[in-house]
Coordinates of C-alpha atoms in Angstrom, one line a residue:
M30 CA -9.0 14.5 18.2
E31 CA -9.7 18.2 18.0
F32 CA -7.2 20.2 15.9
A33 CA -5.6 23.5 16.7
K34 CA -7.0 26.3 14.6
F35 CA -5.9 29.8 13.6
F36 CA -9.0 30.7 11.5
T37 CA -12.7 30.5 11.5
Q38 CA -14.5 28.7 8.6
A39 CA -15.4 32.2 7.3
E40 CA -11.8 33.3 7.4
A41 CA -10.6 30.1 5.6
Q42 CA -13.3 30.9 3.0
R43 CA -11.8 34.4 2.6
I44 CA -8.3 33.0 2.2
H45 CA -9.7 30.7 -0.5
E46 CA -11.4 33.7 -2.3
A47 CA -8.2 35.7 -2.1
S48 CA -6.3 32.8 -3.7
L49 CA -8.9 32.8 -6.5
E50 CA -8.3 36.5 -7.0
I51 CA -4.6 35.9 -7.4
L52 CA -5.2 33.1 -9.9
E53 CA -7.8 35.1 -11.9
N54 CA -6.2 38.6 -11.9
I55 CA -2.4 37.9 -11.6
G56 CA -2.1 34.4 -12.9
L57 CA 0.7 31.8 -13.1
L58 CA 3.7 32.0 -15.4
V59 CA 3.7 28.5 -17.0
H60 CA 6.9 27.6 -18.9
N61 CA 5.7 24.1 -19.9
E62 CA 3.9 24.2 -23.2
K63 CA 1.9 21.0 -22.6
A64 CA 0.6 22.4 -19.3
R65 CA -0.4 25.6 -21.0
H66 CA -2.3 23.6 -23.6
I67 CA -4.1 21.6 -20.8
F68 CA -5.1 24.8 -19.0
A69 CA -6.4 26.4 -22.2
Q70 CA -8.5 23.3 -23.0
H71 CA -10.2 23.6 -19.7
G72 CA -11.2 27.2 -19.8
C73 CA -8.1 29.1 -18.6
T74 CA -6.9 32.2 -20.4
V75 CA -3.4 31.6 -21.8
D76 CA -1.1 34.3 -23.2
T77 CA 0.9 32.4 -25.8
Q78 CA 3.5 35.2 -26.0
T79 CA 4.3 35.5 -22.3
G80 CA 3.1 32.0 -21.0
L81 CA 0.9 33.7 -18.4
V82 CA -2.1 31.6 -17.5
K83 CA -5.1 33.0 -15.7
F84 CA -7.7 30.9 -14.0
P85 CA -11.4 31.9 -13.9
P86 CA -12.8 31.0 -10.5
Q87 CA -15.4 28.7 -12.0
V88 CA -12.6 26.6 -13.5
V89 CA -10.9 26.2 -10.1
E90 CA -14.2 25.4 -8.4
Q91 CA -15.0 22.8 -11.1
C92 CA -11.6 21.1 -10.4
R93 CA -12.3 21.1 -6.7
Q94 CA -15.3 18.9 -7.2
S95 CA -13.0 16.0 -8.1
F96 CA -10.6 16.4 -5.2
V97 CA -10.4 13.1 -3.2
P98 CA -9.8 12.8 0.5
K99 CA -7.2 9.9 0.5
Y100 CA -3.7 9.3 -0.9
T101 CA -2.0 5.9 -0.8
F102 CA 1.7 5.2 -0.6
T103 CA 2.2 1.7 -2.0
A104 CA 5.1 -0.5 -0.8
R105 CA 7.0 -3.4 -2.2
D106 CA 5.7 -5.4 0.7
P107 CA 1.9 -4.7 1.0
Q108 CA 2.0 -4.8 4.9
F109 CA 3.8 -1.4 4.7
D110 CA 1.2 0.4 2.4
R111 CA 0.2 3.6 4.1
V112 CA -3.0 5.6 3.5
L113 CA -3.5 9.3 4.2
P114 CA -5.1 10.4 6.5
D115 CA -6.0 6.9 7.9
H116 CA -2.5 6.2 9.1
R117 CA -1.5 9.7 10.2
P118 CA 1.0 10.7 11.2
V119 CA 2.8 9.1 8.2
V120 CA 6.5 9.7 8.8
V121 CA 8.9 10.1 5.8
T122 CA 12.6 10.8 5.6
A123 CA 13.6 14.2 4.3
S124 CA 15.3 13.8 1.0
S125 CA 17.9 14.5 -1.7
A126 CA 20.7 16.0 0.4
P127 CA 24.0 16.1 -1.5
N128 CA 26.1 15.2 1.5
I129 CA 26.4 12.8 4.4
I130 CA 28.0 12.9 7.8
D131 CA 30.5 10.0 7.5
P132 CA 29.8 7.6 10.3
K133 CA 33.5 6.8 10.7
T134 CA 35.2 10.2 10.5
G135 CA 32.3 12.5 11.5
K136 CA 33.2 14.7 8.6
E137 CA 30.8 15.8 5.9
R138 CA 31.4 14.4 2.4
R139 CA 29.5 13.7 -0.8
A140 CA 27.0 10.8 -0.5
T141 CA 27.2 7.7 -2.7
S142 CA 24.9 4.9 -3.8
T143 CA 26.3 2.7 -1.0
D144 CA 25.2 5.3 1.5
I145 CA 21.7 5.1 0.0
A146 CA 21.7 1.3 0.4
N147 CA 22.8 1.7 4.1
I148 CA 20.1 4.3 4.8
A149 CA 17.4 2.2 3.1
F150 CA 18.3 -0.7 5.3
L151 CA 18.2 1.5 8.4
I152 CA 14.8 3.1 7.5
N153 CA 13.4 -0.4 6.8
E154 CA 14.3 -1.4 10.4
L155 CA 13.2 1.8 12.2
P156 CA 9.5 1.3 13.2
A157 CA 8.4 5.0 13.1
F158 CA 9.3 5.6 9.5
D159 CA 6.6 4.8 7.1
V160 CA 8.1 5.9 3.8
F161 CA 11.7 6.1 2.6
S162 CA 12.1 9.3 0.5
I163 CA 15.6 8.7 -0.8
S164 CA 17.7 10.8 1.6
V165 CA 20.8 11.6 -0.4
L166 CA 22.1 11.9 -4.0
A167 CA 24.6 9.4 -5.4
D168 CA 27.9 11.1 -6.3
D169 CA 29.2 7.9 -7.8
A170 CA 26.4 7.4 -10.3
P171 CA 27.3 7.0 -14.0
K172 CA 26.2 10.1 -15.9
D173 CA 23.5 8.1 -17.8
Q174 CA 22.2 6.5 -14.6
I175 CA 21.8 9.4 -12.1
S176 CA 18.3 8.5 -10.9
I177 CA 18.4 4.7 -11.2
S178 CA 21.6 4.7 -9.1
R179 CA 19.4 6.2 -6.3
F180 CA 16.3 4.1 -6.8
Y181 CA 18.0 0.7 -7.2
P182 CA 19.9 0.7 -3.9
A183 CA 16.8 2.1 -2.2
L184 CA 14.4 -0.5 -3.5
K185 CA 16.9 -3.3 -3.1
N186 CA 17.3 -2.7 0.6
C187 CA 13.8 -1.4 1.7
T188 CA 10.4 -3.0 1.5
K189 CA 8.6 0.1 2.7
P190 CA 7.2 2.7 0.1
V191 CA 10.1 4.4 -1.7
R192 CA 9.7 8.0 -2.8
S193 CA 11.8 10.5 -4.8
N194 CA 12.0 12.4 -8.1
T195 CA 13.9 12.5 -11.4
P196 CA 15.5 15.4 -13.3
T197 CA 14.3 14.3 -16.8
I198 CA 11.6 12.2 -18.5
R199 CA 14.3 9.8 -19.7
D200 CA 15.4 9.2 -16.1
L201 CA 11.8 8.8 -15.1
E202 CA 11.2 6.2 -17.8
M203 CA 14.3 4.3 -16.7
V204 CA 13.1 4.3 -13.1
L205 CA 9.7 3.0 -14.1
E206 CA 11.4 0.3 -16.2
L207 CA 13.2 -0.7 -13.0
G208 CA 9.8 -1.0 -11.3
Y209 CA 8.5 -3.2 -14.1
T210 CA 11.5 -5.5 -13.8
I211 CA 11.2 -5.8 -10.0
A212 CA 7.5 -6.5 -10.2
G213 CA 7.9 -9.1 -13.0
S214 CA 6.0 -7.2 -15.7
K215 CA 4.6 -3.8 -16.5
E216 CA 1.1 -5.0 -15.8
A217 CA 2.0 -6.3 -12.4
Y218 CA 3.7 -3.0 -11.5
L219 CA 0.7 -0.9 -12.7
E220 CA -1.5 -3.0 -10.3
R221 CA 0.8 -2.1 -7.4
P222 CA 3.1 0.9 -8.3
F223 CA 5.5 0.8 -5.3
I224 CA 7.6 3.7 -6.6
N225 CA 6.2 6.9 -5.3
H226 CA 6.9 10.2 -7.1
H227 CA 7.2 13.7 -5.8
Y228 CA 8.2 17.0 -7.5
C229 CA 8.2 20.8 -6.9
P230 CA 6.8 22.0 -10.3
V231 CA 5.6 25.3 -8.9
V232 CA 8.5 27.7 -8.3
S233 CA 7.5 30.7 -6.1
P234 CA 6.4 33.3 -6.9
L235 CA 3.6 32.0 -9.2
T236 CA 5.7 30.1 -11.8
M237 CA 5.5 26.6 -13.1
D238 CA 8.7 25.1 -14.5
V239 CA 9.4 22.8 -17.5
E240 CA 10.9 19.4 -16.4
S241 CA 9.1 18.8 -13.1
T242 CA 5.8 19.8 -14.6
E243 CA 6.5 17.5 -17.6
A244 CA 7.0 14.6 -15.1
V245 CA 3.8 15.4 -13.2
I246 CA 1.8 15.4 -16.4
Y247 CA 3.4 12.2 -17.6
L248 CA 2.7 10.3 -14.3
T249 CA -0.8 11.6 -13.9
E250 CA -1.7 10.6 -17.5
K251 CA -0.5 7.1 -16.7
G252 CA -2.5 6.9 -13.4
L253 CA 0.7 6.6 -11.3
P254 CA 1.2 8.2 -7.9
V255 CA 2.6 11.7 -7.8
Y256 CA 2.2 14.9 -5.9
G257 CA 4.0 18.2 -5.5
T258 CA 5.2 20.4 -2.8
I259 CA 4.7 24.2 -2.7
V260 CA 7.7 26.2 -1.3
P261 CA 7.2 29.9 -0.8
N262 CA 9.8 31.7 1.2
A263 CA 8.6 34.9 2.9
G264 CA 10.7 37.9 2.2
L265 CA 12.4 36.4 -0.8
T266 CA 9.7 34.6 -3.0
S267 CA 6.6 35.6 -1.1
P268 CA 5.3 38.5 1.0
M269 CA 6.9 39.1 4.4
S270 CA 3.6 38.2 5.9
L271 CA 2.5 34.8 7.3
L272 CA -1.0 35.4 5.9
G273 CA 0.2 36.7 2.6
T274 CA 2.6 33.7 2.2
L275 CA -0.2 31.3 3.1
T276 CA -2.5 32.9 0.6
M277 CA -0.1 32.9 -2.3
G278 CA 1.1 29.4 -1.5
N279 CA -2.5 28.3 -1.4
A280 CA -3.1 29.8 -4.9
E281 CA 0.0 27.9 -6.1
F282 CA -1.4 24.7 -4.6
L283 CA -4.7 25.2 -6.3
A284 CA -3.0 25.8 -9.7
L285 CA -1.1 22.5 -9.4
A286 CA -4.1 20.7 -8.1
C287 CA -6.2 21.9 -11.0
L288 CA -3.6 20.6 -13.5
L289 CA -3.9 17.1 -12.0
Q290 CA -7.7 17.2 -12.0
M291 CA -7.8 18.5 -15.6
I292 CA -5.6 15.5 -16.7
R293 CA -7.4 12.9 -14.6
P294 CA -10.4 13.8 -12.5
G295 CA -10.2 12.1 -9.1
A296 CA -6.4 11.9 -9.2
P297 CA -5.2 11.6 -5.6
N298 CA -3.1 14.5 -4.3
I299 CA -1.6 15.8 -1.1
Y300 CA -1.6 19.5 0.0
A301 CA 2.1 19.4 0.7
V302 CA 4.2 22.5 1.5
L303 CA 7.5 23.7 2.8
S304 CA 6.5 27.3 3.4
T305 CA 9.3 29.3 5.2
V306 CA 10.3 32.8 6.4
A307 CA 13.7 33.9 5.3
D308 CA 16.1 35.1 8.0
M309 CA 16.5 38.6 6.6
R310 CA 19.6 39.3 8.6
T311 CA 21.5 37.1 6.2
G312 CA 19.0 35.8 3.7
A313 CA 19.5 32.3 5.1
Y314 CA 17.0 29.6 4.3
A315 CA 15.4 29.0 7.7
S316 CA 13.6 25.7 7.2
G317 CA 14.0 24.9 10.9
A318 CA 12.5 28.1 12.2
I319 CA 9.3 28.0 14.2
E320 CA 7.5 30.0 11.5
T321 CA 7.8 26.9 9.3
G322 CA 5.7 25.0 11.8
I323 CA 3.2 27.9 12.1
L324 CA 2.8 28.0 8.3
Q325 CA 2.4 24.3 8.1
M326 CA -0.4 24.5 10.7
A327 CA -2.1 27.2 8.6
H328 CA -1.8 25.3 5.3
T329 CA -3.1 22.2 7.1
M330 CA -6.2 24.2 8.0
M331 CA -6.7 25.0 4.3
A332 CA -6.2 21.3 3.4
R333 CA -9.0 20.4 5.7
F334 CA -11.1 23.2 4.1
Y335 CA -10.6 21.4 0.8
N336 CA -10.9 17.9 2.4
I337 CA -7.6 16.7 1.0
P338 CA -4.6 15.1 2.9
S339 CA -2.0 17.5 4.1
G340 CA 1.7 17.6 5.2
G341 CA 5.1 18.3 3.8
Y342 CA 8.7 19.0 4.9
I343 CA 8.1 19.7 8.5
G344 CA 10.6 19.0 11.3
L345 CA 13.7 20.1 9.4
T346 CA 16.7 21.8 11.1
N347 CA 19.3 24.4 10.3
A348 CA 21.7 22.8 12.9
Q349 CA 24.9 21.5 11.4
T350 CA 25.2 18.7 13.9
T351 CA 22.8 16.5 15.9
D352 CA 22.6 18.7 19.0
A353 CA 20.0 20.5 21.1
Q354 CA 19.1 22.8 18.2
S355 CA 18.4 20.0 15.8
G356 CA 16.2 18.4 18.5
Y357 CA 14.1 21.4 19.5
E358 CA 13.6 22.6 15.9
T359 CA 12.4 19.1 14.8
G360 CA 10.4 18.5 17.9
M361 CA 8.5 21.8 18.1
N362 CA 7.6 22.0 14.5
T363 CA 6.4 18.5 14.1
A364 CA 4.4 18.7 17.3
A365 CA 2.7 21.9 16.1
A366 CA 1.9 20.2 12.7
L367 CA 0.5 17.1 14.4
L368 CA -1.8 19.2 16.7
A369 CA -3.1 21.1 13.6
G370 CA -4.0 17.8 11.9
G371 CA -1.1 17.2 9.6
D372 CA -1.0 13.8 7.9
L373 CA 2.5 13.6 6.3
F374 CA 5.8 14.5 7.9
N375 CA 9.0 14.7 5.9
M376 CA 11.2 14.9 9.0
G377 CA 13.9 12.3 9.2
G378 CA 17.7 12.4 9.1
L379 CA 18.8 15.7 7.5
L380 CA 20.9 18.5 8.9
G381 CA 21.9 22.0 7.7
G382 CA 18.6 22.9 6.0
L383 CA 18.4 19.7 3.9
M384 CA 22.1 19.5 3.0
A385 CA 23.5 16.5 4.9
F386 CA 22.2 13.2 6.2
D387 CA 23.3 12.0 9.7
Y388 CA 22.6 8.4 11.0
A389 CA 22.3 9.7 14.5
K390 CA 19.8 12.3 13.5
A391 CA 17.7 9.6 11.7
I392 CA 17.7 7.4 14.9
M393 CA 16.7 10.4 17.1
D394 CA 14.0 11.4 14.6
N395 CA 12.7 7.9 14.7
E396 CA 12.3 8.3 18.5
M397 CA 10.6 11.7 18.1
A398 CA 8.3 10.2 15.5
M399 CA 7.4 7.3 17.8
M400 CA 6.4 10.0 20.4
L401 CA 4.3 11.8 17.8
K402 CA 2.4 8.6 17.1
Q403 CA 1.9 8.3 20.9
V404 CA 0.5 11.8 21.0
K405 CA -1.8 11.0 18.1
R406 CA -3.2 8.0 20.2
G407 CA -4.0 10.4 23.0
V408 CA -6.1 9.2 25.9
E409 CA -8.6 6.6 24.7
F410 CA -11.9 6.7 26.7
S411 CA -13.5 3.5 28.0
E412 CA -15.2 2.4 31.2
E413 CA -12.5 -0.2 31.6
G414 CA -9.8 2.5 31.2
L415 CA -11.2 4.3 34.2
C416 CA -9.8 1.4 36.3
L417 CA -12.3 1.9 39.2
D418 CA -12.2 -1.7 40.3
L419 CA -8.4 -1.6 40.4
I420 CA -8.3 1.7 42.3
K421 CA -10.7 0.2 44.8
E422 CA -8.6 -3.0 45.1
I423 CA -5.3 -1.2 45.7
G424 CA -6.8 1.4 47.9
P425 CA -5.3 4.4 49.7
G426 CA -1.5 4.0 50.4
G427 CA -1.2 0.9 48.2
S428 CA 1.2 0.2 45.3
Y429 CA 0.5 -0.5 41.7
M430 CA 4.1 -1.7 41.1
D431 CA 3.3 -5.4 41.5
A432 CA -0.3 -5.4 40.2
L433 CA -0.9 -7.8 37.3
H434 CA -2.7 -4.9 35.5
T435 CA 0.6 -2.9 35.4
L436 CA 2.5 -5.8 33.9
E437 CA -0.2 -6.4 31.3
H438 CA -0.5 -2.8 30.2
M439 CA 2.9 -1.1 30.7
R440 CA 4.2 -1.6 27.2
E441 CA 1.0 -0.4 25.5
V442 CA 0.6 2.7 27.8
A443 CA 4.2 3.9 27.8
F444 CA 6.7 4.4 25.0
F445 CA 10.2 3.2 26.1
P446 CA 12.9 5.2 24.3
K447 CA 16.3 3.8 23.3
V448 CA 18.0 7.2 22.8
A449 CA 16.7 9.3 25.6
G450 CA 18.3 8.4 28.9
R451 CA 16.3 8.1 32.2
E452 CA 18.9 6.8 34.6
M453 CA 20.0 8.7 37.7
R454 CA 23.1 10.9 37.3
A455 CA 25.3 8.5 39.4
Q456 CA 24.3 5.6 37.2
W457 CA 24.9 7.7 34.0
A458 CA 28.3 8.7 35.2
V459 CA 29.6 5.1 35.8
S460 CA 28.1 3.8 32.5
G461 CA 30.1 6.1 30.3
Q462 CA 28.3 9.4 30.4
L463 CA 26.8 8.8 27.0
T464 CA 24.9 11.6 25.3
A465 CA 21.7 11.1 23.3
R466 CA 23.8 11.3 20.1
D467 CA 26.2 8.6 21.5
R468 CA 23.3 6.3 22.1
A469 CA 21.9 7.0 18.7
V470 CA 25.2 6.1 17.0
E471 CA 25.2 2.9 19.0
E472 CA 21.7 2.0 17.8
A473 CA 22.6 2.7 14.2
N474 CA 25.6 0.4 14.5
R475 CA 23.5 -2.3 16.1
I476 CA 20.9 -2.2 13.4
L477 CA 23.3 -2.0 10.4
S478 CA 25.5 -4.7 11.7
K479 CA 22.7 -7.2 11.3
E480 CA 21.7 -9.2 8.2
N481 CA 19.4 -7.1 6.0
P482 CA 16.0 -9.0 5.7
A483 CA 14.7 -6.6 3.0
R484 CA 17.4 -7.3 0.4
F485 CA 16.4 -8.5 -3.0
S486 CA 16.8 -12.3 -3.6
A487 CA 19.8 -13.3 -5.6
E488 CA 17.5 -14.3 -8.5
L489 CA 15.7 -10.9 -8.6
D490 CA 19.0 -9.0 -8.2
A491 CA 20.5 -11.0 -11.1
K492 CA 17.5 -10.2 -13.3
V493 CA 17.7 -6.5 -12.5
R494 CA 21.4 -6.3 -13.1
A495 CA 21.0 -8.2 -16.4
H496 CA 18.4 -5.6 -17.5
F497 CA 20.6 -2.6 -16.6
P498 CA 24.2 -3.0 -17.5
N499 CA 26.9 -1.2 -15.5
L500 CA 24.6 -0.6 -12.5
V501 CA 26.0 0.5 -9.2
A502 CA 26.4 -2.4 -6.7
G503 CA 23.5 -1.1 -4.5
D504 CA 24.5 -3.3 -1.5
A505 CA 24.4 -2.2 2.1
K506 CA 27.9 -2.4 3.5
W507 CA 28.6 -1.4 7.1
E508 CA 31.6 -1.5 9.4
A509 CA 30.8 -0.7 13.0

């Protein structure tokens, strides 16, 4: 599959060189002391008074030599393991919204651990989603169990790869202890680390924080899966220039990538971004704007330049409800990213610029993701696929409707949606005049009213709950 391109190879090289100029002459403000020490050990210039780190070009180029072209998301059930770029597009839920659209009232409210359990069950059953990045926070979490109250219901109800982050190292250690308990031992977990970690340690412009950076270092040292997302926002935290934002974001990616390679050469990584352009009329965070898709395409080109998997938060929406806006913002940006060669799509379920999860949106995004996977398949060339013998057999004026070939191939050639309606208007009118959102809600109810096949066994659940006193229930509970 040929990819859409904005730049020539020479222009991509110039963007790389400009990023090196930023890192060498302007540098990165690094607040984490351990990171500063690692950078200094590997040839960077560190100002111990200000925390400013400057990267000689040869240091960056040396780190580039150990970049690897693949990244694996490991699942509790090995059949759901996903490798970038082999399984592209790998579709992931968008994550960490504080709120949820209540499926009963339709009102927005704070999300809970029970919501996480329900969403985990839903994502486990939706075929287009490959990774469950925990969609919401848990407002009912005990103060000393903020992160485990998210990971426990997620892992308990989903056998696909589970991904999220933690606010502190103590939380991270508790989450890893949960993984060891589920796996049966620390050794068994380290062989198949089915908890996948993600952070945003670089804060634009050109700053590296303390806690997220600490977590990235901790996980990389242990050989556990982790990657970061770069999030420049043109007009606010990066230049009001698509090329300038790309170049600065690329420099930020290189700085983070160097940290990983300095700790563990060959550490897998993803060139992941959420580069945006602010709506300067109000200062609004416009994650659903078409410029997000354009910037994702440009960053994807740079990822191919470095031969590293790419992707990020693409297919988000600023719509506050699951409507036409939420559809075209998600659809246009994800299609653009796919055509540019993106591998990873954090696109599912959230409204309002990452603020609220909606079950109907998740169902509709699953359908869009199935279409994206269909586009990725494209038109496969073969002599058999030309169908010359069949065309000769049917002849001019004939019908393919009752041909055996049609019956044999119709399900592999065409994607049959459950949300999009294709009936004639008269049939639609007598069947209730359901909208796409109505059908999405019906599908969510159908799935979540079933028995959950992914749920922990009673024995495993008892073991986990004995290890972690006062844990949230973590059960999927649904009333249609």
